[in-house]
Amino acid sequence: MKSGASPAPAFKGYRKAERVTVISIIIPTLDEERSLPPLLDAIHQQRAAHEVIVVDGGSQDRTLEIARDRDVRTLVAHPGRGAGISIGAEASRGDVLFFLHADSTLPPGALDRIEEVLSTDASIIGGNFRLVFDGGTDFSRWLTGFCAWIRLLGLYYGDSGIFVRRSVYEALGGFRPIPLMEDWDFVRRLERFGRTCCIKDPPLVTSSRRFERRHPLGIVYGWVRIHTLFWLGVSPDRLVEIYRTQAPPAQTRTPRV
């Protein structure tokens, strides 16, 4: 698949701000029995009207059982975060879609902030949260700063909690069911379509687990390599094969760059 898709038409905005009625939280999962319970607990504490959809890509642990025990709607998809997000969005009913990784820490009031941003400013079509990596290492702190810098350029990833108005999501054609770079691909189209917002307070905290047992220089080299190849039009399927040669075995089932 050629990564350089033609630009989407610019979003003209609403005549007046529309009140957000329901936020659909879509969580793609794969073997997340440890991360999912605290995330679902945090979502349960949110005040804004919402629904939760867990889309599983073939877990071999208790992920689906945990979600069902908590009366969360569950769906099953082919492996790959892009496929899960696409299916979850199609099945959702909210007028705002919020894509959340299972290893994220959702702070109190996060949904209220999404509702506030979209209800008070009609020109904003979506956005994300300021991203903070846990772990307390020099590299995790560097990554937090790096992600803040590239956000100024309109670049961000799914682990920062992407949210979007449903009308815009549908106009863009949604997330593409690709196995890697699905968030980068969607964000590029979203940023071309209209004005977005980065919610700085509260921030979204995400796990640094994918960087365990990996040297910082190797991580940066792999990031640059994957992005360069994607820009050059290398297919996401091929990129997954390349990713698996540079990531520890425990991380190859859920490729993330």
Short mmCIF file of C-alpha atoms in Angstrom, two decimals:
data_model
loop_
_atom_site.label_atom_id
_atom_site.label_comp_id
_atom_site.label_asym_id
_atom_site.label_seq_id
_atom_site.Cartn_x
_atom_site.Cartn_y
_atom_site.Cartn_z
CA MET A 1 0.00 0.00 0.00
CA LYS A 2 1.32 3.45 -0.86
CA SER A 3 1.50 5.49 2.32
CA GLY A 4 1.15 8.89 0.66
CA ALA A 5 -2.64 9.13 0.38
CA SER A 6 -4.17 12.19 -1.28
CA PRO A 7 -5.16 14.97 1.14
CA ALA A 8 -8.69 14.88 2.54
CA PRO A 9 -10.91 17.88 1.95
CA ALA A 10 -10.61 20.57 4.60
CA PHE A 11 -13.20 20.51 7.36
CA LYS A 12 -15.38 23.62 7.29
CA GLY A 13 -16.45 23.45 10.93
CA TYR A 14 -19.85 23.61 12.55
CA ARG A 15 -22.01 26.76 12.64
CA LYS A 16 -22.24 26.38 16.38
CA ALA A 17 -20.65 24.13 18.97
CA GLU A 18 -22.51 20.85 19.34
CA ARG A 19 -22.94 19.32 22.78
CA VAL A 20 -21.19 15.98 23.13
CA THR A 21 -23.72 13.35 24.16
CA VAL A 22 -21.74 10.08 24.28
CA ILE A 23 -18.02 9.33 24.02
CA SER A 24 -17.23 5.89 22.63
CA ILE A 25 -14.03 4.55 24.17
CA ILE A 26 -12.48 1.93 21.89
CA ILE A 27 -9.71 -0.21 23.38
CA PRO A 28 -7.82 -2.65 21.11
CA THR A 29 -6.26 -5.45 23.15
CA LEU A 30 -3.90 -8.37 22.91
CA ASP A 31 -2.92 -10.20 26.11
CA GLU A 32 -3.70 -7.27 28.41
CA GLU A 33 -4.97 -9.09 31.52
CA ARG A 34 -2.65 -7.06 33.75
CA SER A 35 -3.21 -3.63 32.20
CA LEU A 36 -6.92 -3.79 31.46
CA PRO A 37 -8.43 -3.95 35.01
CA PRO A 38 -6.96 -0.64 36.28
CA LEU A 39 -7.88 1.07 33.02
CA LEU A 40 -11.49 -0.12 33.21
CA ASP A 41 -11.62 0.98 36.86
CA ALA A 42 -10.41 4.45 35.86
CA ILE A 43 -12.98 4.66 33.06
CA HIS A 44 -15.73 3.66 35.47
CA GLN A 45 -14.89 6.74 37.58
CA GLN A 46 -15.34 9.14 34.66
CA ARG A 47 -18.44 11.34 34.87
CA ALA A 48 -19.04 12.09 31.18
CA ALA A 49 -21.49 9.83 29.34
CA HIS A 50 -19.59 7.07 27.61
CA GLU A 51 -19.55 3.52 26.32
CA VAL A 52 -16.61 1.12 26.33
CA ILE A 53 -15.79 -1.33 23.55
CA VAL A 54 -12.89 -3.76 23.92
CA VAL A 55 -11.76 -5.25 20.62
CA ASP A 56 -9.48 -8.22 21.08
CA GLY A 57 -6.98 -9.40 18.50
CA GLY A 58 -6.51 -12.97 19.72
CA SER A 59 -5.49 -12.86 23.37
CA GLN A 60 -4.23 -16.05 24.94
CA ASP A 61 -4.74 -14.83 28.49
CA ARG A 62 -7.82 -13.65 30.45
CA THR A 63 -8.27 -10.31 28.66
CA LEU A 64 -11.69 -11.09 27.20
CA GLU A 65 -12.90 -12.75 30.39
CA ILE A 66 -11.95 -9.67 32.41
CA ALA A 67 -13.76 -7.34 30.04
CA ARG A 68 -16.91 -9.47 29.99
CA ASP A 69 -16.94 -9.86 33.78
CA ARG A 70 -17.14 -6.06 33.98
CA ASP A 71 -20.05 -5.90 31.54
CA VAL A 72 -17.93 -4.26 28.88
CA ARG A 73 -18.93 -4.81 25.28
CA THR A 74 -16.38 -7.06 23.57
CA LEU A 75 -15.61 -7.75 19.95
CA VAL A 76 -13.04 -10.00 18.27
CA ALA A 77 -10.88 -8.90 15.36
CA HIS A 78 -7.97 -10.18 13.32
CA PRO A 79 -4.58 -9.46 14.91
CA GLY A 80 -3.38 -5.89 14.45
CA ARG A 81 -4.39 -2.70 16.20
CA GLY A 82 -5.67 -1.10 12.98
CA ALA A 83 -8.18 -3.89 12.39
CA GLY A 84 -9.43 -3.76 15.97
CA ILE A 85 -9.86 0.00 15.98
CA SER A 86 -11.72 -0.07 12.68
CA ILE A 87 -14.17 -2.72 13.88
CA GLY A 88 -14.70 -1.01 17.23
CA ALA A 89 -15.43 2.34 15.62
CA GLU A 90 -17.94 0.80 13.24
CA ALA A 91 -19.80 -0.82 16.13
CA SER A 92 -19.81 2.28 18.34
CA ARG A 93 -22.70 4.72 18.85
CA GLY A 94 -21.03 7.82 20.29
CA ASP A 95 -20.79 11.16 18.55
CA VAL A 96 -17.14 11.29 19.67
CA LEU A 97 -14.68 8.41 19.30
CA PHE A 98 -11.81 8.03 21.77
CA PHE A 99 -9.13 5.45 20.96
CA LEU A 100 -7.29 4.29 24.04
CA HIS A 101 -4.45 1.82 24.48
CA ALA A 102 -4.90 -0.75 27.22
CA ASP A 103 -1.62 0.11 28.95
CA SER A 104 -2.60 3.77 29.38
CA THR A 105 -3.46 5.41 32.68
CA LEU A 106 -6.61 7.50 32.24
CA PRO A 107 -6.63 10.41 34.71
CA PRO A 108 -9.78 11.64 36.51
CA GLY A 109 -11.73 14.13 34.43
CA ALA A 110 -10.19 13.11 31.11
CA LEU A 111 -13.54 12.55 29.39
CA ASP A 112 -14.86 15.81 30.83
CA ARG A 113 -11.95 17.61 29.17
CA ILE A 114 -12.71 16.03 25.79
CA GLU A 115 -16.34 17.03 26.17
CA GLU A 116 -15.38 20.56 27.19
CA VAL A 117 -12.96 21.09 24.30
CA LEU A 118 -15.34 19.86 21.61
CA SER A 119 -18.48 21.47 23.04
CA THR A 120 -17.02 24.93 23.47
CA ASP A 121 -15.01 25.27 20.26
CA ALA A 122 -16.80 24.20 17.08
CA SER A 123 -13.68 24.51 14.96
CA ILE A 124 -11.85 21.71 16.78
CA ILE A 125 -12.38 18.36 15.06
CA GLY A 126 -10.39 16.17 17.44
CA GLY A 127 -6.98 15.80 19.02
CA ASN A 128 -5.09 13.96 21.73
CA PHE A 129 -3.63 14.29 25.24
CA ARG A 130 -0.18 15.38 26.31
CA LEU A 131 1.72 12.13 26.64
CA VAL A 132 3.87 11.15 29.61
CA PHE A 133 5.89 7.90 29.68
CA ASP A 134 6.14 6.13 33.01
CA GLY A 135 9.22 4.41 34.36
CA GLY A 136 11.21 7.40 35.62
CA THR A 137 14.26 6.63 33.45
CA ASP A 138 16.29 9.21 31.54
CA PHE A 139 15.03 7.71 28.30
CA SER A 140 11.37 7.80 29.31
CA ARG A 141 11.77 11.45 30.28
CA TRP A 142 13.47 12.16 26.95
CA LEU A 143 10.62 10.44 25.11
CA THR A 144 8.07 12.55 26.99
CA GLY A 145 9.86 15.69 25.86
CA PHE A 146 10.31 14.41 22.31
CA CYS A 147 6.60 13.62 21.96
CA ALA A 148 5.73 17.09 23.23
CA TRP A 149 8.04 18.59 20.59
CA ILE A 150 6.70 16.61 17.61
CA ARG A 151 3.14 17.44 18.74
CA LEU A 152 3.94 21.04 17.91
CA LEU A 153 4.50 19.78 14.35
CA GLY A 154 1.12 18.01 14.35
CA LEU A 155 2.56 14.54 14.89
CA TYR A 156 1.38 12.13 17.56
CA TYR A 157 0.48 8.48 18.12
CA GLY A 158 -2.32 6.31 19.43
CA ASP A 159 -0.78 5.97 22.88
CA SER A 160 -1.57 9.67 23.45
CA GLY A 161 -5.31 8.97 23.29
CA ILE A 162 -6.66 10.16 19.94
CA PHE A 163 -10.22 11.53 19.96
CA VAL A 164 -12.29 12.72 17.00
CA ARG A 165 -15.81 13.78 16.14
CA ARG A 166 -17.67 10.89 14.51
CA SER A 167 -18.66 13.02 11.49
CA VAL A 168 -14.99 13.77 10.84
CA TYR A 169 -13.92 10.18 11.41
CA GLU A 170 -16.41 8.98 8.82
CA ALA A 171 -15.47 11.72 6.36
CA LEU A 172 -11.82 10.63 6.63
CA GLY A 173 -12.66 6.99 6.02
CA GLY A 174 -11.61 6.04 9.55
CA PHE A 175 -8.59 4.05 10.66
CA ARG A 176 -7.25 1.76 7.99
CA PRO A 177 -7.02 -1.90 9.05
CA ILE A 178 -3.25 -2.07 8.65
CA PRO A 179 -0.95 -3.94 11.06
CA LEU A 180 1.47 -1.09 11.75
CA MET A 181 1.53 2.73 11.54
CA GLU A 182 -2.27 2.88 11.64
CA ASP A 183 -2.19 5.78 14.09
CA TRP A 184 0.42 7.75 12.14
CA ASP A 185 -1.57 7.24 8.94
CA PHE A 186 -4.80 8.45 10.56
CA VAL A 187 -3.21 11.43 12.31
CA ARG A 188 -1.68 12.68 9.05
CA ARG A 189 -5.14 12.72 7.48
CA LEU A 190 -6.76 14.21 10.58
CA GLU A 191 -4.27 17.08 10.76
CA ARG A 192 -4.80 17.93 7.10
CA PHE A 193 -8.56 17.92 7.59
CA GLY A 194 -8.94 20.62 10.23
CA ARG A 195 -7.93 22.08 13.57
CA THR A 196 -7.00 19.75 16.43
CA CYS A 197 -6.24 20.24 20.10
CA CYS A 198 -3.71 18.75 22.49
CA ILE A 199 -5.15 18.52 26.01
CA LYS A 200 -2.21 19.27 28.29
CA ASP A 201 -3.97 18.95 31.63
CA PRO A 202 -4.55 16.24 32.65
CA PRO A 203 -1.90 14.32 30.70
CA LEU A 204 -2.23 10.69 29.65
CA VAL A 205 0.38 8.37 31.13
CA THR A 206 1.45 5.39 29.07
CA SER A 207 3.64 2.37 29.79
CA SER A 208 7.31 2.25 28.82
CA ARG A 209 7.24 -1.56 28.80
CA ARG A 210 7.85 -1.80 25.04
CA PHE A 211 11.30 -0.26 25.56
CA GLU A 212 12.44 -2.77 28.16
CA ARG A 213 15.63 -4.66 27.30
CA ARG A 214 16.22 -2.34 24.33
CA HIS A 215 19.05 0.15 23.94
CA PRO A 216 17.92 3.76 23.43
CA LEU A 217 19.99 4.16 20.25
CA GLY A 218 18.48 0.99 18.83
CA ILE A 219 14.97 2.26 19.61
CA VAL A 220 15.60 5.59 17.88
CA TYR A 221 17.23 3.89 14.88
CA GLY A 222 14.28 1.51 14.54
CA TRP A 223 11.80 4.39 14.80
CA VAL A 224 13.55 6.37 12.07
CA ARG A 225 13.90 3.30 9.86
CA ILE A 226 10.22 2.29 10.08
CA HIS A 227 8.97 5.83 9.48
CA THR A 228 11.30 6.38 6.53
CA LEU A 229 10.19 3.15 4.89
CA PHE A 230 6.55 4.01 5.49
CA TRP A 231 7.01 7.41 3.86
CA LEU A 232 8.67 5.67 0.91
CA GLY A 233 5.59 3.50 0.43
CA VAL A 234 6.73 0.17 1.90
CA SER A 235 3.65 -1.88 2.78
CA PRO A 236 2.63 -2.13 6.47
CA ASP A 237 2.79 -5.95 6.20
CA ARG A 238 6.44 -5.71 5.21
CA LEU A 239 7.06 -3.16 7.96
CA VAL A 240 5.76 -5.63 10.55
CA GLU A 241 8.30 -8.20 9.35
CA ILE A 242 11.06 -5.62 9.69
CA TYR A 243 9.83 -4.57 13.13
CA ARG A 244 9.96 -8.14 14.37
CA THR A 245 13.66 -8.34 13.55
CA GLN A 246 14.46 -5.41 15.83
CA ALA A 247 12.13 -5.93 18.84
CA PRO A 248 12.46 -8.44 21.69
CA PRO A 249 10.38 -11.63 21.18
CA ALA A 250 7.86 -10.70 23.90
CA GLN A 251 6.93 -7.53 22.01
CA THR A 252 6.52 -8.87 18.48
CA ARG A 253 2.88 -9.87 18.90
CA THR A 254 1.85 -6.23 19.37
CA PRO A 255 4.13 -4.15 17.13
CA ARG A 256 4.36 -0.52 18.22
CA VAL A 257 6.92 2.08 17.21
#
